[in-house]
mmCIF file of C-alpha atoms in Angstrom:
data_model
loop_
_atom_site.group_PDB
_atom_site.id
_atom_site.type_symbol
_atom_site.label_atom_id
_atom_site.label_comp_id
_atom_site.label_asym_id
_atom_site.label_seq_id
_atom_site.Cartn_x
_atom_site.Cartn_y
_atom_site.Cartn_z
ATOM 1 C CA MET S 1 -17.097 19.041 -15.507
ATOM 2 C CA ALA S 2 -18.224 22.422 -16.389
ATOM 3 C CA ASP S 3 -20.512 23.452 -19.256
ATOM 4 C CA ARG S 4 -17.875 23.295 -22.821
ATOM 5 C CA SER S 5 -19.506 25.833 -24.953
ATOM 6 C CA GLY S 6 -22.088 22.964 -25.829
ATOM 7 C CA SER S 7 -19.210 21.317 -26.731
ATOM 8 C CA ALA S 8 -19.734 17.448 -27.882
ATOM 9 C CA GLU S 9 -17.800 17.018 -24.666
ATOM 10 C CA ASP S 10 -20.355 19.190 -22.794
ATOM 11 C CA ARG S 11 -23.448 17.096 -24.231
ATOM 12 C CA LEU S 12 -22.043 13.517 -23.293
ATOM 13 C CA ILE S 13 -21.335 14.952 -19.529
ATOM 14 C CA ALA S 14 -25.307 16.362 -19.849
ATOM 15 C CA ARG S 15 -26.737 12.916 -20.847
ATOM 16 C CA TYR S 16 -24.737 10.733 -18.820
ATOM 17 C CA PHE S 17 -22.940 12.372 -15.835
ATOM 18 C CA ARG S 18 -25.501 15.795 -14.864
ATOM 19 C CA PRO S 19 -28.394 13.491 -13.755
ATOM 20 C CA LEU S 20 -26.127 12.016 -11.189
ATOM 21 C CA ALA S 21 -25.100 15.735 -9.451
ATOM 22 C CA ARG S 22 -27.490 15.480 -6.458
ATOM 23 C CA HIS S 23 -25.138 16.401 -4.393
ATOM 24 C CA PRO S 24 -25.976 20.631 -4.470
ATOM 25 C CA GLY S 25 -22.292 21.127 -4.000
ATOM 26 C CA THR S 26 -21.740 20.231 -7.195
ATOM 27 C CA PHE S 27 -23.896 23.382 -8.700
ATOM 28 C CA GLU S 28 -25.774 20.598 -11.419
ATOM 29 C CA PHE S 29 -21.537 20.189 -12.782
ATOM 30 C CA LYS S 30 -21.956 23.631 -14.205
ATOM 31 C CA ASP S 31 -18.738 25.209 -13.001
ATOM 32 C CA ASP S 32 -15.259 24.471 -12.982
ATOM 33 C CA ALA S 33 -15.573 22.858 -8.839
ATOM 34 C CA ALA S 34 -17.238 21.222 -6.874
ATOM 35 C CA ALA S 35 -17.784 22.589 -2.890
ATOM 36 C CA ILE S 36 -18.541 20.804 0.465
ATOM 37 C CA THR S 37 -17.976 21.215 3.948
ATOM 38 C CA PRO S 38 -17.058 18.129 6.028
ATOM 39 C CA PRO S 39 -18.970 17.674 8.885
ATOM 40 C CA ALA S 40 -17.310 20.048 12.113
ATOM 41 C CA GLY S 41 -14.656 18.207 13.615
ATOM 42 C CA HIS S 42 -13.873 15.512 10.940
ATOM 43 C CA ASP S 43 -11.091 15.002 9.262
ATOM 44 C CA LEU S 44 -11.006 13.961 5.396
ATOM 45 C CA VAL S 45 -10.001 11.214 4.634
ATOM 46 C CA LEU S 46 -8.311 10.629 0.539
ATOM 47 C CA LYS S 47 -8.647 8.100 -1.771
ATOM 48 C CA THR S 48 -7.521 7.368 -5.524
ATOM 49 C CA ASP S 49 -7.782 4.538 -7.477
ATOM 50 C CA GLY S 50 -8.542 3.036 -11.047
ATOM 51 C CA LEU S 51 -9.319 1.048 -13.351
ATOM 52 C CA ILE S 52 -8.158 0.599 -16.914
ATOM 53 C CA GLU S 53 -8.922 -1.781 -19.343
ATOM 54 C CA GLY S 54 -7.415 -5.290 -19.929
ATOM 55 C CA VAL S 55 -5.644 -4.668 -16.700
ATOM 56 C CA HIS S 56 -8.552 -4.643 -14.607
ATOM 57 C CA PHE S 57 -11.387 -5.511 -16.472
ATOM 58 C CA PHE S 58 -12.183 -7.034 -19.514
ATOM 59 C CA PRO S 59 -13.609 -4.999 -22.403
ATOM 60 C CA ASP S 60 -16.721 -7.452 -22.465
ATOM 61 C CA ASP S 61 -17.837 -7.213 -18.917
ATOM 62 C CA PRO S 62 -20.628 -5.335 -18.266
ATOM 63 C CA ALA S 63 -20.586 -1.301 -17.854
ATOM 64 C CA ALA S 64 -22.623 -1.403 -15.304
ATOM 65 C CA SER S 65 -20.857 -3.862 -12.762
ATOM 66 C CA VAL S 66 -17.091 -1.850 -14.423
ATOM 67 C CA ALA S 67 -18.314 1.081 -12.926
ATOM 68 C CA ARG S 68 -19.497 -0.413 -9.499
ATOM 69 C CA LYS S 69 -15.758 -1.618 -9.272
ATOM 70 C CA ALA S 70 -14.257 1.454 -9.836
ATOM 71 C CA LEU S 71 -16.320 2.818 -7.137
ATOM 72 C CA ARG S 72 -16.071 -0.380 -4.753
ATOM 73 C CA VAL S 73 -12.103 0.004 -4.789
ATOM 74 C CA ASN S 74 -11.994 2.902 -3.309
ATOM 75 C CA LEU S 75 -14.948 2.635 -0.768
ATOM 76 C CA SER S 76 -13.456 -0.212 0.510
ATOM 77 C CA ASP S 77 -9.944 1.618 1.480
ATOM 78 C CA LEU S 78 -12.309 4.592 2.826
ATOM 79 C CA ALA S 79 -13.939 1.616 5.442
ATOM 80 C CA ALA S 80 -10.136 0.339 6.543
ATOM 81 C CA LYS S 81 -9.732 3.050 7.547
ATOM 82 C CA GLY S 82 -12.967 3.902 9.640
ATOM 83 C CA ALA S 83 -13.993 6.251 7.248
ATOM 84 C CA THR S 84 -17.481 7.568 6.101
ATOM 85 C CA PRO S 85 -17.905 8.560 2.936
ATOM 86 C CA LEU S 86 -18.567 11.744 1.574
ATOM 87 C CA GLY S 87 -18.337 12.200 -1.820
ATOM 88 C CA PHE S 88 -16.284 11.195 -5.298
ATOM 89 C CA LEU S 89 -14.733 12.313 -8.069
ATOM 90 C CA LEU S 90 -14.527 11.030 -11.649
ATOM 91 C CA ALA S 91 -11.957 11.654 -14.185
ATOM 92 C CA ILE S 92 -12.812 8.794 -17.407
ATOM 93 C CA ALA S 93 -10.650 8.344 -20.468
ATOM 94 C CA LEU S 94 -12.470 7.266 -23.379
ATOM 95 C CA PRO S 95 -11.841 5.686 -27.098
ATOM 96 C CA LYS S 96 -12.580 7.538 -30.592
ATOM 97 C CA GLY S 97 -16.176 6.108 -31.477
ATOM 98 C CA PHE S 98 -17.375 4.747 -27.752
ATOM 99 C CA SER S 99 -20.491 2.696 -27.430
ATOM 100 C CA GLU S 100 -22.621 5.422 -26.088
ATOM 101 C CA HIS S 101 -24.713 2.342 -25.095
ATOM 102 C CA TRP S 102 -21.525 1.302 -23.154
ATOM 103 C CA LEU S 103 -21.823 5.030 -21.331
ATOM 104 C CA ALA S 104 -24.732 4.859 -20.496
ATOM 105 C CA ASP S 105 -24.550 1.675 -18.794
ATOM 106 C CA PHE S 106 -21.737 2.767 -17.027
ATOM 107 C CA ALA S 107 -23.495 5.689 -15.728
ATOM 108 C CA ARG S 108 -26.539 3.648 -14.368
ATOM 109 C CA GLY S 109 -24.548 1.338 -12.433
ATOM 110 C CA LEU S 110 -22.109 4.427 -11.257
ATOM 111 C CA GLY S 111 -25.338 6.067 -10.023
ATOM 112 C CA GLU S 112 -26.852 3.184 -8.163
ATOM 113 C CA ASP S 113 -24.007 2.443 -6.564
ATOM 114 C CA ALA S 114 -23.451 6.595 -5.608
ATOM 115 C CA ASP S 115 -27.091 6.199 -4.186
ATOM 116 C CA VAL S 116 -26.504 2.741 -2.360
ATOM 117 C CA TYR S 117 -23.349 4.073 -0.891
ATOM 118 C CA ARG S 118 -24.302 7.030 -0.347
ATOM 119 C CA CYS S 119 -21.066 8.311 -2.284
ATOM 120 C CA PRO S 120 -22.353 11.318 -4.489
ATOM 121 C CA LEU S 121 -20.284 11.661 -7.810
ATOM 122 C CA LEU S 122 -18.987 15.381 -7.519
ATOM 123 C CA GLY S 123 -17.518 16.151 -10.722
ATOM 124 C CA GLY S 124 -14.566 15.152 -12.548
ATOM 125 C CA ASP S 125 -13.204 15.327 -16.044
ATOM 126 C CA THR S 126 -13.855 13.812 -19.574
ATOM 127 C CA ASP S 127 -11.006 12.766 -22.173
ATOM 128 C CA ALA S 128 -10.484 10.972 -25.135
ATOM 129 C CA THR S 129 -7.899 8.670 -25.557
ATOM 130 C CA PRO S 130 -6.156 6.617 -28.249
ATOM 131 C CA GLY S 131 -5.535 3.822 -25.864
ATOM 132 C CA PRO S 132 -8.175 1.660 -23.679
ATOM 133 C CA ILE S 133 -10.834 3.248 -21.353
ATOM 134 C CA SER S 134 -9.276 4.619 -18.000
ATOM 135 C CA ILE S 135 -11.010 5.137 -15.470
ATOM 136 C CA SER S 136 -9.722 6.932 -12.366
ATOM 137 C CA ILE S 137 -11.938 7.620 -9.406
ATOM 138 C CA SER S 138 -11.378 10.246 -6.049
ATOM 139 C CA ALA S 139 -13.220 9.145 -2.573
ATOM 140 C CA PHE S 140 -13.528 11.023 -0.093
ATOM 141 C CA GLY S 141 -14.259 9.822 3.495
ATOM 142 C CA THR S 142 -14.627 11.816 6.662
ATOM 143 C CA LEU S 143 -14.504 10.719 10.450
ATOM 144 C CA PRO S 144 -13.870 12.361 14.353
ATOM 145 C CA THR S 145 -10.599 14.304 14.054
ATOM 146 C CA GLY S 146 -7.758 12.052 14.519
ATOM 147 C CA THR S 147 -9.172 8.775 14.439
ATOM 148 C CA MET S 148 -8.421 6.993 11.266
ATOM 149 C CA VAL S 149 -7.143 3.479 11.235
ATOM 150 C CA ARG S 150 -3.596 3.499 9.737
ATOM 151 C CA ARG S 151 -1.309 0.141 9.056
ATOM 152 C CA ALA S 152 1.028 1.389 11.428
ATOM 153 C CA GLY S 153 -0.267 0.696 15.132
ATOM 154 C CA ALA S 154 -0.640 -3.487 15.620
ATOM 155 C CA LYS S 155 1.725 -4.735 18.442
ATOM 156 C CA PRO S 156 2.743 -8.417 19.910
ATOM 157 C CA GLY S 157 -0.167 -10.413 20.623
ATOM 158 C CA ASP S 158 -2.575 -8.666 18.806
ATOM 159 C CA HIS S 159 -5.160 -10.786 16.583
ATOM 160 C CA VAL S 160 -5.070 -11.133 12.764
ATOM 161 C CA PHE S 161 -8.282 -11.073 11.198
ATOM 162 C CA VAL S 162 -10.184 -10.289 7.932
ATOM 163 C CA THR S 163 -13.243 -9.717 6.785
ATOM 164 C CA GLY S 164 -15.241 -12.153 4.506
ATOM 165 C CA THR S 165 -13.988 -14.707 2.722
ATOM 166 C CA ILE S 166 -9.861 -14.995 0.648
ATOM 167 C CA GLY S 167 -9.277 -16.041 -2.549
ATOM 168 C CA ASP S 168 -12.342 -16.084 -4.593
ATOM 169 C CA ALA S 169 -11.506 -12.523 -7.125
ATOM 170 C CA ALA S 170 -8.157 -14.313 -8.175
ATOM 171 C CA LEU S 171 -9.693 -17.426 -8.491
ATOM 172 C CA GLY S 172 -12.002 -15.944 -10.514
ATOM 173 C CA LEU S 173 -10.081 -13.896 -12.929
ATOM 174 C CA GLN S 174 -7.935 -17.255 -13.716
ATOM 175 C CA VAL S 175 -11.963 -18.765 -14.665
ATOM 176 C CA ARG S 176 -12.372 -15.416 -16.675
ATOM 177 C CA ARG S 177 -9.005 -15.642 -18.476
ATOM 178 C CA ASN S 178 -9.717 -19.420 -19.499
ATOM 179 C CA ALA S 179 -13.373 -21.271 -18.987
ATOM 180 C CA ALA S 180 -12.369 -24.311 -18.514
ATOM 181 C CA MET S 181 -10.687 -24.059 -15.009
ATOM 182 C CA ALA S 182 -13.888 -24.089 -13.862
ATOM 183 C CA SER S 183 -14.558 -28.074 -15.228
ATOM 184 C CA GLN S 184 -10.604 -28.630 -14.096
ATOM 185 C CA TRP S 185 -11.655 -27.381 -10.297
ATOM 186 C CA LYS S 186 -14.809 -29.965 -10.993
ATOM 187 C CA LEU S 187 -16.876 -26.441 -10.181
ATOM 188 C CA ASP S 188 -20.984 -26.162 -10.427
ATOM 189 C CA ASP S 189 -21.848 -23.721 -12.405
ATOM 190 C CA VAL S 190 -23.638 -21.768 -9.275
ATOM 191 C CA MET S 191 -19.246 -22.007 -7.994
ATOM 192 C CA ARG S 192 -18.451 -20.633 -11.184
ATOM 193 C CA ASP S 193 -20.441 -17.597 -11.120
ATOM 194 C CA HIS S 194 -20.007 -17.100 -7.618
ATOM 195 C CA LEU S 195 -16.073 -16.686 -8.521
ATOM 196 C CA VAL S 196 -16.199 -14.222 -10.889
ATOM 197 C CA SER S 197 -18.666 -12.334 -9.348
ATOM 198 C CA ARG S 198 -16.386 -11.832 -6.881
ATOM 199 C CA TYR S 199 -13.512 -10.794 -8.982
ATOM 200 C CA ARG S 200 -16.009 -8.370 -10.873
ATOM 201 C CA LEU S 201 -18.054 -6.789 -8.112
ATOM 202 C CA PRO S 202 -16.402 -6.042 -4.637
ATOM 203 C CA GLN S 203 -18.062 -5.848 -1.948
ATOM 204 C CA PRO S 204 -17.021 -3.091 0.254
ATOM 205 C CA ARG S 205 -16.931 -3.292 4.033
ATOM 206 C CA ASN S 206 -17.595 0.157 5.070
ATOM 207 C CA ALA S 207 -20.569 -1.109 7.484
ATOM 208 C CA LEU S 208 -17.466 -2.168 9.695
ATOM 209 C CA ALA S 209 -15.934 1.390 9.783
ATOM 210 C CA GLU S 210 -17.146 2.553 12.923
ATOM 211 C CA THR S 211 -15.926 -1.030 14.717
ATOM 212 C CA LEU S 212 -12.563 -0.556 13.535
ATOM 213 C CA ARG S 213 -12.309 2.698 14.794
ATOM 214 C CA ALA S 214 -13.399 1.694 18.262
ATOM 215 C CA HIS S 215 -11.414 -1.743 18.109
ATOM 216 C CA ALA S 216 -8.270 -1.671 15.423
ATOM 217 C CA SER S 217 -4.781 -0.824 16.189
ATOM 218 C CA ALA S 218 -4.483 -0.832 12.943
ATOM 219 C CA ALA S 219 -6.487 -1.928 8.978
ATOM 220 C CA MET S 220 -5.819 -1.688 5.321
ATOM 221 C CA ASP S 221 -7.806 -3.290 2.546
ATOM 222 C CA VAL S 222 -6.733 -6.587 0.459
ATOM 223 C CA SER S 223 -6.414 -5.589 -2.597
ATOM 224 C CA ASP S 224 -2.532 -7.172 -3.409
ATOM 225 C CA GLY S 225 -2.981 -10.367 -1.970
ATOM 226 C CA LEU S 226 -3.644 -11.390 1.911
ATOM 227 C CA ALA S 227 0.292 -12.297 2.348
ATOM 228 C CA ALA S 228 2.032 -9.231 0.698
ATOM 229 C CA ASP S 229 -0.902 -6.934 2.326
ATOM 230 C CA LEU S 230 0.155 -8.590 5.446
ATOM 231 C CA ALA S 231 3.684 -7.737 5.181
ATOM 232 C CA LYS S 232 2.829 -4.461 4.236
ATOM 233 C CA LEU S 233 1.131 -3.598 7.682
ATOM 234 C CA CYS S 234 3.291 -5.682 9.880
ATOM 235 C CA GLY S 235 6.206 -3.777 7.903
ATOM 236 C CA VAL S 236 5.528 -0.152 8.619
ATOM 237 C CA SER S 237 4.322 -1.666 12.735
ATOM 238 C CA GLY S 238 7.558 -2.819 12.971
ATOM 239 C CA VAL S 239 6.422 -6.328 13.664
ATOM 240 C CA SER S 240 5.909 -10.001 12.043
ATOM 241 C CA ALA S 241 2.765 -12.295 12.086
ATOM 242 C CA GLU S 242 1.883 -15.900 12.320
ATOM 243 C CA ILE S 243 -1.276 -16.968 10.417
ATOM 244 C CA ASP S 244 -2.512 -19.920 10.219
ATOM 245 C CA ILE S 245 -3.410 -21.459 6.650
ATOM 246 C CA ALA S 246 -6.231 -23.329 8.169
ATOM 247 C CA ARG S 247 -8.170 -20.985 9.109
ATOM 248 C CA VAL S 248 -7.888 -17.889 6.614
ATOM 249 C CA PRO S 249 -12.279 -18.433 5.435
ATOM 250 C CA LEU S 250 -12.641 -19.114 2.322
ATOM 251 C CA SER S 251 -15.917 -19.752 0.199
ATOM 252 C CA PRO S 252 -17.598 -23.252 -0.477
ATOM 253 C CA ALA S 253 -16.270 -22.545 -4.400
ATOM 254 C CA THR S 254 -12.611 -21.650 -3.620
ATOM 255 C CA ALA S 255 -12.536 -24.651 -0.884
ATOM 256 C CA HIS S 256 -13.467 -26.648 -3.685
ATOM 257 C CA ALA S 257 -11.383 -25.833 -5.991
ATOM 258 C CA LEU S 258 -8.400 -26.191 -3.404
ATOM 259 C CA LYS S 259 -9.784 -30.173 -2.512
ATOM 260 C CA THR S 260 -9.368 -30.506 -6.479
ATOM 261 C CA ASP S 261 -5.719 -28.522 -6.517
ATOM 262 C CA ALA S 262 -3.859 -28.328 -3.599
ATOM 263 C CA THR S 263 -1.228 -25.482 -5.667
ATOM 264 C CA LEU S 264 -3.954 -23.340 -5.406
ATOM 265 C CA ILE S 265 -3.253 -21.960 -2.104
ATOM 266 C CA GLU S 266 -0.772 -20.039 -3.460
ATOM 267 C CA PRO S 267 -3.600 -17.333 -5.728
ATOM 268 C CA ILE S 268 -5.966 -17.422 -2.772
ATOM 269 C CA LEU S 269 -3.200 -15.945 -0.541
ATOM 270 C CA THR S 270 -1.523 -14.342 -3.100
ATOM 271 C CA GLY S 271 -3.561 -13.057 -5.746
ATOM 272 C CA GLY S 272 -5.227 -10.196 -4.819
ATOM 273 C CA GLU S 273 -8.424 -8.421 -5.577
ATOM 274 C CA ASP S 274 -10.057 -9.487 -2.280
ATOM 275 C CA TYR S 275 -11.306 -6.550 -1.263
ATOM 276 C CA GLU S 276 -11.688 -7.610 2.284
ATOM 277 C CA ILE S 277 -10.201 -5.812 5.303
ATOM 278 C CA LEU S 278 -7.121 -6.794 7.454
ATOM 279 C CA CYS S 279 -6.788 -5.901 11.006
ATOM 280 C CA ALA S 280 -5.060 -6.205 14.382
ATOM 281 C CA VAL S 281 -6.774 -6.227 17.571
ATOM 282 C CA ALA S 282 -5.586 -6.313 21.080
ATOM 283 C CA PRO S 283 -6.885 -9.418 22.783
ATOM 284 C CA SER S 284 -8.559 -7.306 25.432
ATOM 285 C CA SER S 285 -10.785 -6.101 22.530
ATOM 286 C CA VAL S 286 -11.266 -9.473 20.056
ATOM 287 C CA ALA S 287 -15.347 -9.998 21.615
ATOM 288 C CA VAL S 288 -16.184 -7.096 21.295
ATOM 289 C CA PHE S 289 -15.199 -6.471 17.540
ATOM 290 C CA GLU S 290 -16.736 -10.109 17.360
ATOM 291 C CA ALA S 291 -20.067 -8.591 19.032
ATOM 292 C CA ALA S 292 -19.837 -5.630 17.050
ATOM 293 C CA ALA S 293 -18.933 -6.686 13.342
ATOM 294 C CA ALA S 294 -21.852 -9.175 13.844
ATOM 295 C CA LYS S 295 -23.976 -6.833 14.803
ATOM 296 C CA ALA S 296 -23.280 -4.665 11.138
ATOM 297 C CA GLY S 297 -23.804 -8.149 9.533
ATOM 298 C CA VAL S 298 -20.107 -8.483 8.127
ATOM 299 C CA PRO S 299 -18.567 -11.985 8.523
ATOM 300 C CA VAL S 300 -15.131 -11.874 10.065
ATOM 301 C CA THR S 301 -11.886 -14.744 11.005
ATOM 302 C CA ASP S 302 -9.428 -14.668 13.376
ATOM 303 C CA ILE S 303 -6.355 -16.186 11.644
ATOM 304 C CA GLY S 304 -3.496 -15.490 13.708
ATOM 305 C CA ARG S 305 -1.022 -13.470 15.967
ATOM 306 C CA ILE S 306 1.076 -9.999 15.888
ATOM 307 C CA VAL S 307 4.275 -11.451 16.426
ATOM 308 C CA THR S 308 7.806 -10.052 17.720
ATOM 309 C CA GLY S 309 10.425 -9.581 14.940
ATOM 310 C CA ASP S 310 11.036 -8.390 11.127
ATOM 311 C CA SER S 311 10.180 -11.209 9.069
ATOM 312 C CA PRO S 312 7.714 -11.420 6.641
ATOM 313 C CA PRO S 313 4.847 -13.110 8.487
ATOM 314 C CA GLY S 314 4.793 -16.635 8.576
ATOM 315 C CA PHE S 315 1.922 -18.466 7.036
ATOM 316 C CA LEU S 316 2.051 -22.129 8.377
ATOM 317 C CA ASP S 317 0.478 -24.765 7.395
ATOM 318 C CA ARG S 318 -1.373 -27.655 9.478
ATOM 319 C CA ALA S 319 2.242 -29.143 10.582
ATOM 320 C CA GLY S 320 3.445 -25.976 11.520
ATOM 321 C CA ARG S 321 5.398 -25.417 8.573
ATOM 322 C CA PRO S 322 6.048 -22.024 6.609
ATOM 323 C CA LEU S 323 4.596 -22.115 3.414
ATOM 324 C CA ALA S 324 7.072 -20.483 0.589
ATOM 325 C CA PHE S 325 5.208 -18.068 -2.093
ATOM 326 C CA ALA S 326 7.298 -17.748 -5.321
ATOM 327 C CA ARG S 327 5.056 -14.142 -5.837
ATOM 328 C CA PRO S 328 3.908 -12.899 -2.397
ATOM 329 C CA GLY S 329 1.126 -10.484 -3.870
ATOM 330 C CA TYR S 330 0.442 -8.979 -6.723
ATOM 331 C CA SER S 331 2.017 -5.841 -8.556
ATOM 332 C CA HIS S 332 1.714 -3.706 -11.508
ATOM 333 C CA PHE S 333 5.590 -3.582 -11.752
#
């Protein structure tokens, strides 16, 4: 985000993004790069993820919530690795004739979350595009050297935990696409708004990072659906899992919708965009893990076990029968 000799791009950066250059290593975006020194004895954890208008958010979604989602989906990955946020880079492509009101609201939401999560904007790039708005964030975190929690590492006998609730965002997306679904599922306004809010605004579990480093044998965030992401974790760990569907935590809104339509169990488990943390914890660490999570203010639920084998994880109903999914999870391709 360097100066561009008074160009329109430079004026845009100065107006909307330079006020967010609060870290001294940004040089107020007057250079071609930022400089930042990680704490001694720490590794850098790197992550990039993006949002595209019409794919990850609706054109009429509030710009501030779009900005927050763009940052938070990256913070969620840092949390799952046990990392503390350090800063982020932003690349945004805007169509010709974009609304400056939209961009001002975007910058406001981005700055507020950067402050809340102590993850400053360090620089980036702005571009014009003939297509929809495209936002890409590269986030950086730190953790003590050699302590990153990887996907690989789950062992037979480990307990499988998830944070928060599962399925809200997938149902919120359905409601966002078709408002009549809320009536079909007999949701009141509070329930409907909860589901849509969970789709629009993830809640990254950064408060759990230290607990994960201390007690999790494997972890990742749930972005492509619980079933698909658990399969990824098990695959690289060389194990399988058995999950008790009845123990998967649901919000009151999702539980109510499921009572009206039992087929919703599939999108709840496979729909994605939960941005909760999935992790494996050794039996000897379960009690201390639960206590530490409670102290951190992050709800966690034990939903099953890691088992030997190389078959896909089994999601078992109350009778112990595995549920078959038409599609195991979200994929762009």
